[in-house]
Short mmCIF file of C-alpha atoms and ligand atoms in Angstrom, two decimals:
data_model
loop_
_atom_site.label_atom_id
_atom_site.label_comp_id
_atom_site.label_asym_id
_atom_site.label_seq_id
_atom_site.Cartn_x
_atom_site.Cartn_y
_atom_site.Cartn_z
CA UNK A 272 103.93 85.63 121.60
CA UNK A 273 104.50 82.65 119.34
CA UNK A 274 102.51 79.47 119.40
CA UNK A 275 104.41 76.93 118.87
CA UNK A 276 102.06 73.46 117.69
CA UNK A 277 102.40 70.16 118.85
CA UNK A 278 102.33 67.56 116.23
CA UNK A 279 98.56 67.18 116.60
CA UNK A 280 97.24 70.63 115.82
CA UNK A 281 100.31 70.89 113.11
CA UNK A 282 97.32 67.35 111.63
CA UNK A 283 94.51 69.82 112.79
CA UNK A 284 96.00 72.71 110.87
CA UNK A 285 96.91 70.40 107.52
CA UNK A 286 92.90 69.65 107.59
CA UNK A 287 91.87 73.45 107.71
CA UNK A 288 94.74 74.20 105.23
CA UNK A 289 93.66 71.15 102.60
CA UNK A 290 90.01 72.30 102.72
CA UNK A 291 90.96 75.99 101.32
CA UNK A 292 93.06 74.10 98.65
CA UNK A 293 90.08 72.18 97.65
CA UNK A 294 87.63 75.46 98.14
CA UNK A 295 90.13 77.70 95.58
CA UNK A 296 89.42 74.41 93.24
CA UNK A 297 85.71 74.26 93.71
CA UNK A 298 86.15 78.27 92.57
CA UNK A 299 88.68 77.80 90.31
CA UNK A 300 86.33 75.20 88.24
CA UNK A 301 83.84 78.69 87.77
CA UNK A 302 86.52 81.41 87.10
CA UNK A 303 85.94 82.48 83.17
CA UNK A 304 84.86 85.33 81.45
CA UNK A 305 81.15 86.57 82.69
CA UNK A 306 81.02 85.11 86.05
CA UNK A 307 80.64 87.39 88.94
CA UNK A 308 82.86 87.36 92.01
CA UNK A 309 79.98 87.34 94.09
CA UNK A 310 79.05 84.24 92.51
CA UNK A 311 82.58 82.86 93.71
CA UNK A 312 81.29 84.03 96.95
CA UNK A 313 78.65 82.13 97.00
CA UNK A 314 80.43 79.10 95.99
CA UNK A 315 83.37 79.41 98.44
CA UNK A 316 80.44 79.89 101.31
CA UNK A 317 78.39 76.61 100.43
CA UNK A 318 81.14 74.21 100.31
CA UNK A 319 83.25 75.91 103.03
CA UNK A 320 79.87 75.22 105.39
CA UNK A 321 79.05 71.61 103.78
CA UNK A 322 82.52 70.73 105.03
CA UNK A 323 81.87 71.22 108.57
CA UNK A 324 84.04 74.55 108.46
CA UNK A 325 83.39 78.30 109.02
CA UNK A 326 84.99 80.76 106.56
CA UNK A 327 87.14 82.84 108.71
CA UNK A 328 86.82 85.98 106.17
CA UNK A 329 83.00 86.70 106.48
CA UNK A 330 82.87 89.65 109.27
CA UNK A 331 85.84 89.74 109.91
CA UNK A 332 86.37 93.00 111.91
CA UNK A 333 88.14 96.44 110.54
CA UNK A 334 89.41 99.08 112.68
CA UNK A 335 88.35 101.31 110.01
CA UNK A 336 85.46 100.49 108.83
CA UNK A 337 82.79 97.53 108.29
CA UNK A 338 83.62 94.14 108.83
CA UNK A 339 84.54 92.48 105.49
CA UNK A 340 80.87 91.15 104.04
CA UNK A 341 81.89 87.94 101.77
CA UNK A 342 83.79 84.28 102.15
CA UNK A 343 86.38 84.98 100.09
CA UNK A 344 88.69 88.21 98.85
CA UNK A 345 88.75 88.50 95.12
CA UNK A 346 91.12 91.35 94.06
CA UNK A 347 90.78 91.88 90.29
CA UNK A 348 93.80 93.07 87.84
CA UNK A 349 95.08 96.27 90.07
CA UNK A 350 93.70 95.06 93.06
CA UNK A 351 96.16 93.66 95.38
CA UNK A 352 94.38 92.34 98.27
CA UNK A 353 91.27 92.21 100.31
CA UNK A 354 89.40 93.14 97.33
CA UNK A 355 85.24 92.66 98.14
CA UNK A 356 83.14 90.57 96.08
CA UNK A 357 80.39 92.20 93.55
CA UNK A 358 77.96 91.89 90.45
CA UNK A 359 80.68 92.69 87.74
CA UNK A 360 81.41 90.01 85.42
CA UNK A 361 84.67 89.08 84.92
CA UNK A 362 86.50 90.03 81.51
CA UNK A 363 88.63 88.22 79.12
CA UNK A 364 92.24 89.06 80.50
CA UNK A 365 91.21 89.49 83.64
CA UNK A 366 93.42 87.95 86.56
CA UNK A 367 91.61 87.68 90.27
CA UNK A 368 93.46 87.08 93.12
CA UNK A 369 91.35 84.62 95.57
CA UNK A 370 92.07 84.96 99.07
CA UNK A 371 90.00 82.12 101.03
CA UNK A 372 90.42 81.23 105.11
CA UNK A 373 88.61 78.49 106.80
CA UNK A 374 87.97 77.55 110.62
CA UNK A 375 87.64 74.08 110.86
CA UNK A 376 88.26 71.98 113.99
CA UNK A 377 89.53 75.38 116.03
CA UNK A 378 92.08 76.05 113.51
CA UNK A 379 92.88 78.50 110.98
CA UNK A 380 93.73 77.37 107.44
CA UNK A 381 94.96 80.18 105.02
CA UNK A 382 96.02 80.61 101.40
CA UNK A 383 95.61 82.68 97.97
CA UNK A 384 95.86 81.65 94.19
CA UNK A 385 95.99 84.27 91.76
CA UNK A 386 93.69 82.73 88.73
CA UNK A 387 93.75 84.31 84.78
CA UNK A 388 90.58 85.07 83.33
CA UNK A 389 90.43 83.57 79.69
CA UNK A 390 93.54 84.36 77.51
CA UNK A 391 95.89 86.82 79.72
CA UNK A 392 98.79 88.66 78.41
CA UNK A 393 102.26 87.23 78.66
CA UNK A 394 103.77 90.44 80.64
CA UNK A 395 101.19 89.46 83.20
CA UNK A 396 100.93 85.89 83.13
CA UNK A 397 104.97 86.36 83.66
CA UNK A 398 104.17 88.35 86.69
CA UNK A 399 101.83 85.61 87.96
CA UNK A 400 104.63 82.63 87.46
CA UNK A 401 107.13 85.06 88.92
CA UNK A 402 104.85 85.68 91.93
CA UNK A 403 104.38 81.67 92.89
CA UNK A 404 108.16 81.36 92.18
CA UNK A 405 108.83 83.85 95.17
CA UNK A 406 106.34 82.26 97.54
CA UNK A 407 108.04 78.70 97.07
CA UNK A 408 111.61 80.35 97.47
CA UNK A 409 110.41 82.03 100.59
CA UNK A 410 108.64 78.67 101.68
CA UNK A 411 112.63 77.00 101.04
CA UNK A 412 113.94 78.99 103.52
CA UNK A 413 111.68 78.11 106.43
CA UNK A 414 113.92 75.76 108.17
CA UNK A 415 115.07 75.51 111.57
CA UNK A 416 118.42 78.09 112.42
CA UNK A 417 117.16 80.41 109.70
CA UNK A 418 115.52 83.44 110.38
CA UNK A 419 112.32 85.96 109.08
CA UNK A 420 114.12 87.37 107.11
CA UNK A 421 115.91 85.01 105.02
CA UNK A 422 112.08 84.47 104.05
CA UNK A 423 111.74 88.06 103.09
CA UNK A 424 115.04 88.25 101.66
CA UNK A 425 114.39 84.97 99.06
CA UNK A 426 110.89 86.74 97.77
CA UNK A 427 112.41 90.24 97.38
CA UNK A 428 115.02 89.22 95.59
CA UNK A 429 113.02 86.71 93.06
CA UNK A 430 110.60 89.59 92.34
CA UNK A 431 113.01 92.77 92.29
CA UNK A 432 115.25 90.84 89.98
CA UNK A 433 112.53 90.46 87.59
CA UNK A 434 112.08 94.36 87.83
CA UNK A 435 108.83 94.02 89.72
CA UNK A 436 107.31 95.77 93.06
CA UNK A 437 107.18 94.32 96.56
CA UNK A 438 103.91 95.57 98.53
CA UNK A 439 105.52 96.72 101.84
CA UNK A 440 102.27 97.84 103.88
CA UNK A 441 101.02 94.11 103.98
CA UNK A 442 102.80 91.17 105.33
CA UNK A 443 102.38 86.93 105.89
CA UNK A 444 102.05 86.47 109.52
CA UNK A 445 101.94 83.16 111.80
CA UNK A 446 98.72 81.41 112.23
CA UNK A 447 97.09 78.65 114.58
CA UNK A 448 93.84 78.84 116.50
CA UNK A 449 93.97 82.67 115.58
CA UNK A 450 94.21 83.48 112.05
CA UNK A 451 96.70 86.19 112.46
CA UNK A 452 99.27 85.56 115.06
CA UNK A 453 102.92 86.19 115.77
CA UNK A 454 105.27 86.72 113.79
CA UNK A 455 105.00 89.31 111.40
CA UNK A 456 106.22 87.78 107.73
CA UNK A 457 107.38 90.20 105.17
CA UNK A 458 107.75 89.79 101.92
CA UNK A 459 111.34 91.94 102.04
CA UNK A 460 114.35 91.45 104.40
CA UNK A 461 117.60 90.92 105.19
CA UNK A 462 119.78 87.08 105.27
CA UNK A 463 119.98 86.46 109.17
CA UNK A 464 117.44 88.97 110.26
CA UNK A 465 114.52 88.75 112.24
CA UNK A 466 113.11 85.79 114.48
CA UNK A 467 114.85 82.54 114.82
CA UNK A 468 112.81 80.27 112.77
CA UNK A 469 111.73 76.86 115.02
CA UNK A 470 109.71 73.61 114.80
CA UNK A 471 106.17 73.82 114.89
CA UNK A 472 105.70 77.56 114.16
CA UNK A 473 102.83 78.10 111.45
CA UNK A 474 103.18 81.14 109.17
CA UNK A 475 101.43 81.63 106.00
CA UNK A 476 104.03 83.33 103.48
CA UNK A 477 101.94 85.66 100.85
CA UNK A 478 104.23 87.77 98.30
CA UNK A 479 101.91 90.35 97.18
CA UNK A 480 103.68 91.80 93.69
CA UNK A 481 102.78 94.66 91.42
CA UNK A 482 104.12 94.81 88.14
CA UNK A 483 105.42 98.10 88.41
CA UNK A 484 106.17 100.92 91.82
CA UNK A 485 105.12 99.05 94.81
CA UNK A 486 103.23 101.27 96.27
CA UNK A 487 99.36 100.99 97.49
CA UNK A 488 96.28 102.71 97.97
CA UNK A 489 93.01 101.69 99.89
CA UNK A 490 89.88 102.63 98.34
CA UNK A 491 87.06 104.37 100.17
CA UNK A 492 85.22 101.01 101.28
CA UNK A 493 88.21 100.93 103.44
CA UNK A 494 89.03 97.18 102.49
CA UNK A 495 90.15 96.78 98.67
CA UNK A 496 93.67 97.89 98.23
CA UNK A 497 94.82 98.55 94.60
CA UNK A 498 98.06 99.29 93.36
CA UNK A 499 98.93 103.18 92.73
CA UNK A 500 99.49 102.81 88.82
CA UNK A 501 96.93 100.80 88.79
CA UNK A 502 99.30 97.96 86.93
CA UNK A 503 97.88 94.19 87.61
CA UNK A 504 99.15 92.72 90.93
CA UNK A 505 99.43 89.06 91.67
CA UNK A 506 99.01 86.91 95.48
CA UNK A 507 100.25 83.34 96.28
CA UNK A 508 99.67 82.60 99.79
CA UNK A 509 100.38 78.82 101.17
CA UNK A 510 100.27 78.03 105.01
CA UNK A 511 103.19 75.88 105.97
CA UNK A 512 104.53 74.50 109.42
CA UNK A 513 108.09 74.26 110.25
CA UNK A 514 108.24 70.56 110.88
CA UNK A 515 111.17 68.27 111.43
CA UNK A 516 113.42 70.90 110.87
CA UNK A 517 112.04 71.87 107.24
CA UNK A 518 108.92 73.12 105.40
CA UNK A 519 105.90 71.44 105.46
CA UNK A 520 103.35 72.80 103.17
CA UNK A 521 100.04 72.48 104.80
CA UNK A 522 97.55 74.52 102.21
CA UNK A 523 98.23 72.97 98.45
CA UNK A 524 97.46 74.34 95.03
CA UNK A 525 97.66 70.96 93.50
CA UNK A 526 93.67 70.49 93.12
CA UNK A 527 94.10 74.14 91.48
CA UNK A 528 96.85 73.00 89.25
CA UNK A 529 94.74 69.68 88.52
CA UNK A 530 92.57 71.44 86.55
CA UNK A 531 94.41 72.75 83.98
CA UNK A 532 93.33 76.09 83.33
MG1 MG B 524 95.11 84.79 102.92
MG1 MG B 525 97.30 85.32 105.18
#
């Protein structure tokens, strides 16, 4: 079933969104060579908690195996998503993908920056800009009388054209007082496909993009999935509501993008 939100959780939902934005900033300001993505852990936690908010991440439950153990998902060069915080210091060249949820006020807020580590090759800094392209493409279509999969459709196209993979095992997905809820949004598609798009759905769109074959592989911890030639892989994630009949971007990079890295 889809929840559609009334103009007063779409507010509630901005406020849960905003504080991730200004969380991936607080852990932005740290990223550089030698820090520890358990130390971005640890800052996520703190300032997700001093803001009155719970970060949705920490236990949250696997059908496979353990609950997830950190704040935040950092998923380093290969790793595509849900990668687990630990004691190895970051590298020169290095990009990490952080993945950050909050629970504030009953709702869900949702998104993912993919941040370079020091000096980053071109090839791969192209994959990154090609990556946030999609997302906003996809986020362009999420109008009222569209569908799903005009979404899908925009990002597949952005990234294939740029010879580059689309992960098909993991999708976006709507959002409210759960932080996964229907619809399913993938990151390929047909024009005209798929659910009817309508005012006050939520959905977080997330391309998830491999520089070469798109396909996956979970490790053994049963969480981090890496890419299967191990080629870097890059995740933009925003939350948006469909609001007055167009996009409304609820999550925002621009405290990210403030900081000039
Ligand atoms: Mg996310
Ligand atoms: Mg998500």
């Amino acid at each position: 079933m889809i929840f559609l939100k009334t103009e007063d959780e779409i507010e509630l939902m901005r406020e849960a969104n905003l504080l991730v934005g200004r969380t991936l900033a607080e852990i932005g300001k740290s990223i550089k060579p030698g820090v520890t993505t358990k130390q971005l852990d640890k800052i996520a936690n703190e300032y997700i908690r001093d803001n009155g908010a719970i970060p949705t991440f920490l236990n949250f439950p696997n059908p496979y195996g353990s609950p997830f153990p950190a704040s935040i998902c950092t998923s380093v060069n290969e790793q595509v998503v849900h990668g687990i915080p630990n004691d190895d210091p970051l590298k020169d060249g290095d990009i990490v993908s952080v993945d950050c949820g909050t629970l504030l006020n009953g709702y869900n807020g949702d998104s993912c920056y993919t941040f370079c580590v020091g000096e980053v090759a071109d090839d791969v800094k192209s994959l990154l800009s090609v990556t946030k392209e999609a997302l906003y493409k996809g986020i362009q279509e999420a109008q009222t009388g569209k569908r799903i999969g005009d979404i899908g459709y925009a990002v597949q196209q952005h990234c294939e054209s740029h010879g580059y993979g689309v992960v098909r095992e993991f999708v976006g997905h709507g959002i409210g007082k759960e932080m996964h809820e229907e619809p399913a949004v993938p990151n390929y598609g047909r024009r005209g496909n798929g659910t009817m798009l309508k005012n006050g759905m939520c959905i977080a769109i997330e391309p998830m993009i491999t520089m070469g074959d798109p396909k996956i592989y979970l490790l053994s911890d049963k969480w981090t999935v890496i890419s299967r030639d191990r080629k870097p892989a890059a995740h933009f994630e925003h939350t948006i509501a469909i609001h007055h009949g167009k996009p409304d971007i609820l999550s925002s990079f621009e405290e990210i993008e403030n900081l000039n890295l």
